[in-house]
Coordinates of C-alpha atoms (C1' of nucleotides) in Angstrom, one line a residue:
Chain Y
M1 CA 17.3 -12.1 -20.4
D2 CA 18.9 -14.5 -18.4
S3 CA 17.5 -12.6 -15.2
L4 CA 14.1 -12.8 -16.7
V5 CA 14.5 -16.5 -17.3
K6 CA 15.7 -17.2 -13.8
R7 CA 12.9 -14.8 -12.2
I8 CA 10.2 -16.4 -14.2
G9 CA 11.5 -19.9 -14.0
Y10 CA 11.6 -19.6 -10.3
Y11 CA 7.9 -20.2 -9.8
S12 CA 7.1 -22.8 -12.2
E13 CA 8.5 -25.4 -14.7
V14 CA 9.0 -23.6 -17.9
D15 CA 10.4 -26.0 -20.6
S16 CA 13.1 -24.9 -23.1
H17 CA 10.4 -24.5 -25.7
A18 CA 8.9 -21.8 -23.6
F19 CA 12.1 -20.1 -23.0
E20 CA 12.5 -20.1 -26.9
S21 CA 9.4 -18.2 -27.3
I22 CA 10.3 -15.7 -25.1
K23 CA 13.7 -15.2 -26.6
R24 CA 12.0 -15.3 -30.1
L25 CA 9.8 -12.2 -29.1
T26 CA 10.8 -9.3 -30.9
H27 CA 12.4 -6.6 -28.6
K28 CA 14.5 -3.7 -28.4
I29 CA 17.1 -3.1 -25.9
E30 CA 17.1 0.2 -24.3
T31 CA 19.2 2.1 -21.5
R32 CA 18.3 5.0 -19.2
S33 CA 20.6 6.8 -16.8
P34 CA 19.3 7.7 -13.2
G35 CA 16.3 9.7 -13.2
Q36 CA 15.3 9.2 -16.7
E37 CA 11.7 8.2 -17.5
I38 CA 10.5 4.8 -18.7
V39 CA 6.8 5.2 -18.4
V40 CA 5.1 8.3 -17.8
E41 CA 1.8 8.7 -15.4
G42 CA -1.4 9.4 -17.5
E43 CA 0.0 7.6 -20.6
H44 CA -1.2 4.5 -22.3
V45 CA 1.1 1.7 -22.0
D46 CA 1.6 -0.2 -25.1
F47 CA 4.8 -2.1 -24.1
V48 CA 6.0 -4.6 -21.6
F49 CA 9.5 -3.7 -20.2
V50 CA 11.6 -6.2 -18.4
V51 CA 14.6 -4.9 -16.4
V52 CA 17.8 -6.5 -17.5
S53 CA 20.4 -4.8 -15.5
G54 CA 20.3 -2.1 -12.8
W55 CA 17.3 -0.9 -10.9
A56 CA 13.9 1.1 -11.7
I57 CA 11.4 2.6 -9.6
R58 CA 7.6 2.9 -9.9
F59 CA 6.6 6.1 -8.1
R60 CA 3.9 8.8 -7.8
M61 CA 4.8 12.4 -7.6
M62 CA 2.7 15.1 -5.6
D63 CA 2.3 18.7 -6.9
D64 CA 4.6 20.0 -4.4
G65 CA 7.4 17.7 -5.1
R66 CA 6.9 15.0 -2.6
R67 CA 7.5 11.6 -4.0
Q68 CA 6.5 8.2 -3.0
I69 CA 8.2 5.0 -4.5
L70 CA 6.0 2.4 -4.7
N71 CA 8.4 -0.5 -5.4
F72 CA 11.9 -0.9 -6.6
M73 CA 12.1 -3.1 -10.1
L74 CA 15.0 -5.6 -10.1
P75 CA 16.5 -7.3 -12.7
G76 CA 14.3 -9.9 -14.1
D77 CA 10.9 -7.7 -12.9
C78 CA 8.6 -6.7 -15.4
F79 CA 5.8 -4.1 -16.0
D80 CA 3.0 -3.6 -16.4
L81 CA 1.6 -6.9 -17.2
M82 CA -1.6 -5.9 -15.8
A83 CA -2.6 -2.6 -17.4
I84 CA -1.1 -3.2 -20.8
G85 CA -2.9 -1.5 -23.6
R86 CA -5.8 -0.9 -21.6
A87 CA -5.6 1.7 -18.9
R88 CA -3.5 5.0 -18.4
S89 CA -0.8 4.4 -16.2
D90 CA -1.7 5.8 -12.7
H91 CA 1.9 6.2 -11.8
S92 CA 5.5 6.6 -13.3
V93 CA 8.5 4.4 -13.7
S94 CA 12.0 5.8 -14.0
A95 CA 15.5 4.6 -14.0
A96 CA 16.9 4.5 -10.4
S97 CA 20.4 3.6 -11.5
D98 CA 21.8 3.0 -14.7
V99 CA 19.5 0.5 -16.2
T100 CA 19.2 -1.8 -19.4
L101 CA 15.5 -2.7 -20.3
R102 CA 14.0 -5.0 -23.0
R103 CA 11.0 -3.5 -24.5
I104 CA 8.6 -5.7 -26.0
R105 CA 5.3 -4.7 -27.8
A106 CA 2.3 -5.6 -25.7
D107 CA 0.3 -7.4 -28.3
D108 CA 3.2 -9.6 -29.3
F109 CA 3.9 -10.4 -25.7
M110 CA 0.1 -11.3 -25.2
K111 CA -0.1 -13.4 -28.1
T112 CA 3.0 -15.5 -27.1
I113 CA 1.8 -16.0 -23.6
S114 CA -1.7 -16.9 -25.0
N115 CA -0.1 -19.8 -26.7
D116 CA 1.7 -21.1 -23.7
P117 CA -0.2 -22.0 -20.7
Q118 CA 3.1 -22.5 -18.7
L119 CA 4.5 -19.1 -19.6
A120 CA 1.1 -17.7 -18.6
T121 CA 1.2 -19.2 -15.2
S122 CA 4.8 -18.1 -14.7
F123 CA 3.9 -14.4 -15.7
W124 CA 0.6 -14.6 -13.7
W125 CA 2.7 -15.8 -10.7
A126 CA 4.8 -12.7 -11.1
A127 CA 2.0 -10.4 -10.9
I128 CA 0.6 -12.2 -7.9
Q129 CA 3.9 -11.6 -6.1
E130 CA 4.1 -8.1 -7.2
E131 CA 0.8 -7.3 -5.6
A132 CA 2.0 -9.0 -2.5
I133 CA 5.1 -6.8 -2.4
L134 CA 2.7 -3.7 -2.8
R135 CA 0.7 -4.9 0.2
E136 CA 3.7 -5.2 2.3
Q137 CA 5.0 -1.9 1.3
I138 CA 1.6 -0.7 2.9
V139 CA 2.2 -2.3 6.2
R140 CA 5.8 -1.2 6.2
V141 CA 5.1 2.5 5.8
G142 CA 1.7 2.4 7.6
R143 CA 2.5 0.6 10.9
R144 CA 6.3 0.2 11.2
T145 CA 8.8 2.5 12.9
A146 CA 11.8 3.9 10.9
R147 CA 14.2 1.1 12.2
E148 CA 11.7 -1.6 11.2
R149 CA 11.2 0.0 7.8
V150 CA 14.7 0.3 7.0
G151 CA 15.7 -3.1 8.1
H152 CA 12.4 -4.7 6.7
L153 CA 13.4 -3.1 3.0
I154 CA 17.0 -4.4 3.2
L155 CA 15.9 -7.7 4.1
E156 CA 13.1 -7.9 1.1
L157 CA 15.4 -6.5 -1.5
N158 CA 18.0 -8.9 -0.4
R159 CA 15.5 -11.9 -1.2
R160 CA 14.5 -10.6 -4.2
V161 CA 17.9 -10.5 -5.6
A162 CA 18.3 -14.0 -4.3
A163 CA 15.5 -15.2 -6.2
V164 CA 17.1 -14.0 -9.5
T165 CA 20.7 -14.8 -8.8
G166 CA 20.0 -18.2 -7.3
E167 CA 21.6 -17.8 -3.9
L168 CA 21.0 -15.8 -0.8
S169 CA 24.0 -13.6 0.0
D170 CA 24.5 -11.5 3.1
H171 CA 25.5 -8.6 0.8
L172 CA 23.1 -6.5 -0.8
A173 CA 24.6 -4.3 -3.7
L174 CA 22.9 -0.9 -3.5
P175 CA 23.2 1.0 -6.8
V176 CA 21.0 3.6 -5.6
P177 CA 21.1 6.6 -3.2
Q178 CA 19.7 6.5 0.2
A179 CA 17.5 9.3 -1.1
L180 CA 15.4 6.5 -2.7
F181 CA 15.2 4.6 0.5
A182 CA 13.6 7.8 2.2
D183 CA 11.0 8.1 -0.6
A184 CA 10.3 4.7 -0.5
L185 CA 9.8 4.5 3.2
G186 CA 8.1 7.6 3.8
L187 CA 11.0 9.1 5.8
S188 CA 13.4 12.0 5.4
I189 CA 17.0 11.3 4.2
V190 CA 18.3 12.4 7.2
H191 CA 16.4 10.1 9.3
V192 CA 17.2 7.2 6.8
S193 CA 20.8 7.9 7.6
R194 CA 20.3 8.2 11.3
T195 CA 18.7 4.9 11.4
L196 CA 21.1 3.2 9.4
S197 CA 23.8 4.3 11.8
R198 CA 21.9 2.9 14.7
L199 CA 21.6 -0.5 13.0
K200 CA 25.2 -0.4 12.3
A201 CA 26.0 0.5 15.9
D202 CA 23.9 -2.5 17.0
G203 CA 26.1 -4.7 14.9
L204 CA 23.1 -5.7 12.4
V205 CA 24.3 -4.3 9.4
R206 CA 27.5 -2.7 7.8
T207 CA 27.7 -0.5 5.0
T208 CA 30.3 -1.0 2.2
R209 CA 31.1 1.3 -0.6
A210 CA 28.0 0.4 -2.7
G211 CA 26.1 -1.9 -0.7
I212 CA 25.0 -3.2 2.8
E213 CA 26.2 -6.2 4.5
I214 CA 23.9 -8.1 6.8
M215 CA 25.8 -9.0 9.8
N216 CA 23.0 -10.7 11.8
R217 CA 20.3 -11.9 9.7
K218 CA 18.3 -13.6 12.4
K219 CA 18.3 -10.7 14.9
L220 CA 17.7 -8.2 12.1
S221 CA 14.7 -10.3 10.8
E222 CA 13.1 -10.5 14.4
L223 CA 13.5 -7.0 14.9
C224 CA 11.8 -6.2 11.8
D225 CA 9.1 -8.6 11.8
F226 CA 10.5 -9.9 8.7
D227 CA 8.6 -13.0 7.4
S228 CA 9.5 -13.7 3.7
R229 CA 6.4 -15.8 3.2
Y230 CA 4.7 -12.7 1.5
L231 CA 7.3 -13.0 -1.2
H232 CA 5.5 -16.3 -2.3
L233 CA 8.9 -17.9 -3.2
E234 CA 7.8 -21.4 -2.8
K235 CA 7.9 -23.4 -6.1
L236 CA 4.4 -23.3 -7.7
K237 CA 3.0 -26.6 -8.6
F238 CA 1.4 -26.2 -11.9
K239 CA -2.5 -26.3 -11.7
P240 CA -4.3 -25.3 -14.8
Y241 CA -7.7 -23.7 -14.9
G242 CA -9.6 -22.4 -18.0
R243 CA -8.9 -19.3 -19.5
T244 CA -9.2 -16.4 -16.9
T245 CA -8.7 -13.3 -19.0
P246 CA -10.3 -11.5 -21.8
D247 CA -10.3 -13.5 -25.1
Chain R
M1 CA -25.9 -9.5 -6.4
D2 CA -27.2 -6.2 -7.6
S3 CA -24.0 -4.4 -6.4
L4 CA -21.8 -6.8 -8.2
V5 CA -23.7 -6.3 -11.5
K6 CA -23.4 -2.6 -11.1
R7 CA -19.8 -2.5 -10.0
I8 CA -18.4 -5.0 -12.7
G9 CA -20.9 -3.6 -15.3
Y10 CA -19.3 -0.3 -14.8
Y11 CA -16.2 -1.0 -16.7
S12 CA -17.4 -2.6 -19.8
E13 CA -20.5 -3.7 -21.9
V14 CA -21.9 -6.7 -20.1
D15 CA -24.8 -8.2 -22.1
S16 CA -27.7 -10.0 -20.2
H17 CA -26.4 -13.3 -21.2
A18 CA -23.3 -12.7 -19.3
F19 CA -25.2 -11.6 -16.1
E20 CA -27.1 -14.7 -16.6
S21 CA -24.0 -16.8 -16.3
I22 CA -23.0 -14.9 -13.3
K23 CA -26.3 -15.5 -11.7
R24 CA -26.5 -19.0 -12.4
L25 CA -23.3 -19.6 -10.5
T26 CA -23.5 -21.8 -7.6
H27 CA -23.0 -19.8 -4.4
K28 CA -23.7 -19.7 -0.9
I29 CA -24.8 -16.6 0.8
E30 CA -23.1 -16.1 4.2
T31 CA -23.2 -13.4 7.0
R32 CA -20.5 -12.3 9.4
S33 CA -20.7 -9.7 12.1
P34 CA -18.0 -7.1 12.9
G35 CA -14.6 -8.6 13.5
Q36 CA -15.3 -12.4 12.3
E37 CA -12.8 -13.8 9.8
I38 CA -13.5 -14.3 6.1
V39 CA -10.2 -15.2 5.0
V40 CA -7.5 -16.0 7.3
E41 CA -3.8 -15.2 6.6
G42 CA -1.6 -18.3 5.5
E43 CA -4.7 -20.6 4.3
H44 CA -5.4 -21.5 0.8
V45 CA -8.0 -19.4 -1.0
D46 CA -10.5 -21.9 -2.7
F47 CA -13.4 -19.5 -2.8
V48 CA -14.3 -16.2 -4.5
F49 CA -16.0 -13.9 -2.2
V50 CA -18.3 -11.0 -3.2
V51 CA -19.5 -8.5 -0.8
V52 CA -23.2 -8.1 -1.1
S53 CA -23.8 -5.5 1.7
G54 CA -21.7 -4.2 4.5
W55 CA -18.0 -3.5 4.5
A56 CA -15.1 -6.0 4.9
I57 CA -11.5 -5.1 5.3
R58 CA -8.3 -6.7 4.2
F59 CA -5.4 -6.3 6.7
R60 CA -2.3 -7.8 8.2
M61 CA -1.6 -8.1 11.9
M62 CA 1.8 -7.6 13.6
D63 CA 2.8 -9.9 16.4
D64 CA 2.6 -6.9 19.1
G65 CA -1.0 -6.4 17.9
R66 CA -0.5 -3.6 15.4
R67 CA -2.9 -3.9 12.5
Q68 CA -2.6 -2.5 9.1
I69 CA -5.8 -2.3 7.0
L70 CA -4.9 -2.7 3.3
N71 CA -8.1 -1.8 1.9
F72 CA -11.7 -1.7 2.5
M73 CA -14.1 -4.0 0.6
L74 CA -17.3 -2.3 -0.2
P75 CA -20.5 -4.0 -1.8
G76 CA -19.7 -5.1 -5.2
D77 CA -16.0 -5.7 -4.5
C78 CA -14.6 -9.3 -4.7
F79 CA -11.7 -11.3 -3.7
D80 CA -9.4 -12.8 -4.2
L81 CA -9.4 -12.9 -8.0
M82 CA -5.7 -13.2 -8.6
A83 CA -4.5 -15.7 -6.1
I84 CA -7.4 -18.0 -6.1
G85 CA -6.7 -21.6 -5.6
R86 CA -2.8 -21.1 -5.9
A87 CA -1.2 -19.3 -3.3
R88 CA -1.6 -19.2 0.5
S89 CA -3.2 -15.8 1.4
D90 CA -0.9 -13.4 2.8
H91 CA -3.3 -11.3 4.3
S92 CA -6.5 -11.6 6.2
V93 CA -10.0 -10.5 5.4
S94 CA -12.7 -9.9 8.1
A95 CA -16.0 -8.3 8.3
A96 CA -15.8 -4.5 9.4
S97 CA -19.5 -4.1 9.8
D98 CA -22.3 -6.6 9.6
V99 CA -21.9 -8.2 6.3
T100 CA -23.3 -10.2 3.6
L101 CA -21.4 -12.3 1.3
R102 CA -21.7 -14.4 -1.7
R103 CA -19.3 -17.4 -1.8
I104 CA -18.5 -18.9 -5.2
R105 CA -16.3 -21.9 -5.6
A106 CA -13.2 -20.9 -7.3
D107 CA -13.1 -23.3 -10.1
D108 CA -16.7 -23.0 -10.8
F109 CA -15.8 -19.1 -11.0
M110 CA -13.0 -19.6 -13.1
K111 CA -14.9 -21.8 -15.6
T112 CA -17.5 -19.3 -16.1
I113 CA -15.1 -16.4 -16.4
S114 CA -13.3 -18.4 -19.2
N115 CA -16.2 -19.0 -21.3
D116 CA -17.3 -15.5 -21.5
P117 CA -14.6 -12.8 -22.5
Q118 CA -16.7 -9.7 -21.6
L119 CA -17.1 -11.1 -18.1
A120 CA -13.3 -12.0 -18.0
T121 CA -12.5 -8.4 -19.2
S122 CA -14.9 -6.9 -16.5
F123 CA -13.3 -8.9 -13.6
W124 CA -9.8 -8.1 -15.1
W125 CA -10.7 -4.6 -15.0
A126 CA -11.8 -4.8 -11.3
A127 CA -8.5 -6.4 -10.2
I128 CA -6.5 -3.5 -12.1
Q129 CA -8.7 -1.2 -10.2
E130 CA -7.8 -2.7 -7.0
E131 CA -4.3 -2.8 -7.6
A132 CA -4.3 0.9 -8.2
I133 CA -6.2 1.5 -4.9
L134 CA -3.3 -0.5 -3.2
R135 CA -1.0 1.9 -4.7
E136 CA -2.6 5.0 -4.0
Q137 CA -2.8 3.7 -0.2
I138 CA 0.9 3.5 -0.3
V139 CA 1.3 7.2 -1.3
R140 CA -1.6 8.2 1.4
V141 CA 0.2 6.5 4.2
G142 CA 3.9 7.2 3.1
R143 CA 3.9 11.0 2.0
R144 CA 0.5 12.5 3.0
T145 CA 0.1 14.5 6.2
A146 CA -2.7 13.1 8.8
R147 CA -5.2 16.0 7.4
E148 CA -4.4 14.8 3.8
R149 CA -4.9 11.1 4.7
V150 CA -8.3 11.4 6.3
G151 CA -9.8 13.7 3.6
H152 CA -8.3 11.5 0.8
L153 CA -9.7 8.4 2.1
I154 CA -13.2 10.0 2.6
L155 CA -13.0 11.1 -0.9
E156 CA -12.2 7.8 -2.3
L157 CA -14.7 5.7 -0.4
N158 CA -17.3 8.4 -1.3
R159 CA -16.2 7.8 -5.0
R160 CA -16.1 4.0 -4.9
V161 CA -19.5 3.8 -3.2
A162 CA -20.7 6.0 -6.1
A163 CA -19.5 3.5 -8.8
V164 CA -21.9 0.9 -7.3
T165 CA -24.9 3.1 -6.4
G166 CA -24.5 5.1 -9.6
E167 CA -24.9 8.5 -8.2
L168 CA -22.1 10.6 -6.6
S169 CA -23.8 11.8 -3.2
D170 CA -22.2 14.2 -0.8
H171 CA -23.1 12.0 2.1
L172 CA -20.9 9.0 2.9
A173 CA -22.5 6.3 5.0
L174 CA -20.0 4.8 7.3
P175 CA -20.9 1.6 9.1
V176 CA -17.5 1.2 10.8
P177 CA -16.1 3.0 13.8
Q178 CA -13.1 5.5 13.5
A179 CA -10.7 3.1 14.9
L180 CA -10.7 1.4 11.4
F181 CA -9.7 4.7 9.7
A182 CA -6.9 4.9 12.0
D183 CA -5.7 1.4 11.1
A184 CA -5.9 2.1 7.4
L185 CA -4.2 5.4 7.6
G186 CA -1.5 4.5 9.8
L187 CA -2.7 6.8 12.6
S188 CA -3.9 6.7 16.1
I189 CA -7.5 6.8 16.9
V190 CA -7.1 10.0 18.8
H191 CA -5.4 11.6 16.0
V192 CA -8.0 10.7 13.5
S193 CA -10.5 12.3 16.0
R194 CA -8.6 15.4 16.3
T195 CA -8.1 15.5 12.4
L196 CA -11.7 15.0 11.6
S197 CA -12.5 17.9 14.2
R198 CA -10.3 20.1 12.4
L199 CA -11.8 19.4 9.0
K200 CA -15.1 20.1 10.7
A201 CA -14.0 23.3 12.2
D202 CA -12.7 24.4 8.8
G203 CA -16.3 23.7 7.3
L204 CA -15.0 21.0 4.8
V205 CA -17.1 18.1 6.3
R206 CA -19.6 17.5 8.7
T207 CA -20.3 14.3 10.7
T208 CA -23.7 12.8 11.1
R209 CA -25.0 9.8 13.2
A210 CA -23.3 7.2 11.1
G211 CA -21.8 9.0 8.2
I212 CA -19.8 12.1 6.8
E213 CA -21.2 14.9 4.9
I214 CA -18.8 16.4 2.5
M215 CA -19.6 20.1 2.6
N216 CA -16.9 21.3 0.2
R217 CA -15.8 18.7 -2.3
K218 CA -13.8 21.0 -4.2
K219 CA -11.7 22.5 -1.4
L220 CA -11.5 19.2 0.3
S221 CA -10.2 17.6 -2.9
E222 CA -7.6 20.4 -3.5
L223 CA -6.4 20.1 0.1
C224 CA -5.9 16.5 -0.1
D225 CA -4.6 16.4 -3.7
F226 CA -7.2 13.9 -4.4
D227 CA -7.4 13.2 -8.1
S228 CA -10.1 10.5 -8.9
R229 CA -8.1 9.3 -12.0
Y230 CA -6.4 6.5 -10.2
L231 CA -9.6 4.8 -9.5
H232 CA -9.9 4.2 -13.3
L233 CA -13.5 5.0 -13.5
E234 CA -13.7 5.7 -17.1
K235 CA -15.6 3.3 -19.2
L236 CA -13.5 0.7 -20.7
K237 CA -13.5 0.0 -24.2
F238 CA -13.6 -3.5 -25.1
K239 CA -10.5 -4.6 -26.6
P240 CA -9.6 -8.4 -26.6
Y241 CA -6.4 -9.8 -26.7
G242 CA -5.3 -13.7 -26.7
R243 CA -5.7 -15.7 -23.6
T244 CA -3.3 -14.1 -21.0
T245 CA -3.6 -16.7 -18.0
P246 CA -2.9 -20.3 -17.3
D247 CA -4.9 -22.7 -19.5
Chain P
dC1 C1' 43.9 20.7 -5.3
dG2 C1' 39.2 21.8 -5.6
dC3 C1' 34.6 20.8 -6.9
dG4 C1' 30.1 18.2 -6.2
dG5 C1' 27.2 14.7 -5.1
dG6 C1' 25.8 12.2 -1.4
dT7 C1' 26.0 11.2 3.6
dT8 C1' 26.5 12.4 8.3
dT9 C1' 25.8 15.3 12.6
dG10 C1' 23.7 18.8 15.6
dA11 C1' 20.2 21.6 17.3
dA12 C1' 15.4 23.4 17.1
dT13 C1' 10.9 22.5 15.8
dG14 C1' 6.9 20.0 14.9
dA15 C1' 3.6 16.3 13.9
dG16 C1' 1.6 12.6 15.8
dT17 C1' 1.4 9.4 20.2
dT18 C1' 0.1 7.9 24.6
dC19 C1' -2.2 7.8 28.7
dA20 C1' -5.8 8.9 31.1
dA21 C1' -10.0 11.4 31.9
dT22 C1' -14.6 12.9 30.1
dC23 C1' -18.2 13.0 27.0
dA24 C1' -22.1 11.4 24.0
dC25 C1' -25.2 8.1 22.8
dG26 C1' -27.9 4.1 22.2
dG27 C1' -29.5 -0.3 24.5
dT28 C1' -31.0 -2.6 28.5
dG29 C1' -33.3 -3.8 32.7
dG30 C1' -35.7 -2.5 36.6
Chain G
dC1 C1' -40.0 6.2 32.0
dC2 C1' -35.6 6.5 33.7
dA3 C1' -31.1 5.0 35.8
dC4 C1' -27.3 2.5 34.2
dC5 C1' -24.1 0.7 31.3
dG6 C1' -20.8 0.0 27.5
dT7 C1' -18.9 1.4 23.3
dG8 C1' -17.0 4.6 20.9
dA9 C1' -15.8 9.7 20.3
dT10 C1' -13.3 13.6 22.2
dT11 C1' -10.2 16.5 24.8
dG12 C1' -5.8 17.7 27.5
dA13 C1' -0.9 17.3 28.9
dA14 C1' 3.3 15.3 28.4
dC15 C1' 6.0 13.0 25.6
dT16 C1' 8.5 10.9 21.3
dC17 C1' 9.7 10.1 17.0
dA18 C1' 10.8 12.2 12.9
dT19 C1' 11.4 16.5 10.4
dT20 C1' 13.8 20.8 9.1
dC21 C1' 17.4 23.6 8.5
dA22 C1' 22.1 24.2 8.3
dA23 C1' 26.8 23.1 8.6
dA24 C1' 30.6 19.8 8.0
dC25 C1' 32.2 15.5 6.1
dC26 C1' 33.6 12.1 2.9
dC27 C1' 35.4 10.6 -1.3
dG28 C1' 35.8 9.9 -6.0
dC29 C1' 36.9 12.5 -10.1
dG30 C1' 38.8 15.9 -13.1

DNA sequence: CGCGGGTTTGAATGAGTTCAATCACGGTGG
DNA sequence: CCACCGTGATTGAACTCATTCAAACCCGCG
């Protein structure tokens, strides 16, 4: 919950009253171990999930077993804001590490959101950000070299964690195996390993027991053409419109 | 305009009254020739654009000139529903062919949408669909072979055109050079050409003056693992919630 | 100590790129 | 009407980056 508050509060002023309404939402805490499903491709989505702790992944499988990870879901992230209750999910969501989730009924969630413009703005903003991350993922996989991909993803995750913890650390805790990096970056496990080794050899990063240390952020950012603006982390000024969605 | 109506009306029942409100929207018709900018990365987005005719592209440029096309915008498509008036655009939009656009002021648009739940649903649905297309683009570029990428994109564009014209034709008119396919698929121009040749040699497609003929849809679809469900083309049942966005 | 998941390393292979030349074709001007 | 031009498409040859397969390694854990 705390991470959700941090994450959502990052973008716009959300007063204590609004937080109270989130907290009052009936919900169920669930846990999953690595690999377990959360949302299955092809099924209707009747719940909003919020990651409390651990990582989850959105992904699509191909018939022959190839897997593409669309995005990592970190604590504070939620899904599927957009498609709830309407569409069949076109991708799956699974636990990447041990993960704790808050499950909220879609219509409860929507009702709460509808009654609080500030909350609505915050979640809307989170959805914008998520779409931006998808777009960057396309660029990363489509036009970047392996080296750039790996570095770029590390920097993105690092920033996203910072948005929730509130401080930008040079250490990125990685609760997931490198195989997931491979499937996220469209590379083979072997090549991810080799590429990381090269980054290490160049003094850009260091790997620790379960994480990555960013040794030279500036050089790494340049090397990977990383520009955090796409994450839309600037504070949002509250600027209401009329209602913008189905009533 | 007609294409917008077709496109938007595809997903949900939109009565004549709703269409009237769209039509009444003050707007400006603009034209662009190939390469000209429509939305520039980093700038605020104060207008909603709807493609009337021709193709546009959303894309990101890298410093050294590499370009990744995120998505093609076909007649009836609109942008940027999500980010209007709030964020700086994290990508650019340009004309891919000669293109005609309808430009609508963001707040006018929002006001109209807010007052018509059915319209709101339709546009909401279009946004869901667009996000799904982005996700599929990630899979395409991340985990598919060149052959699969090319075939898959052809099939997607073919379907999307069909959603506007109302009938699924085996001929896909291509108003853009192959170079754009390359930048969309994360391949070199040369390899797109080679790959298309191979598809031709296998009797799967044929290229005509300014288009592609799909010779064997079934085989091509299997070969490319194309499953149109991600396009969410099923008719939407109207199922209102409360307001879901900033008020 | 030995097992097992995850990571690393090496060697051979392969898919896709690059560079450069050629080709096809529609448009233009003489 | 035809020669010329330019853009975009195609082809070939050499090369590079990433994959594959297989073996070795590392380390936490029972």
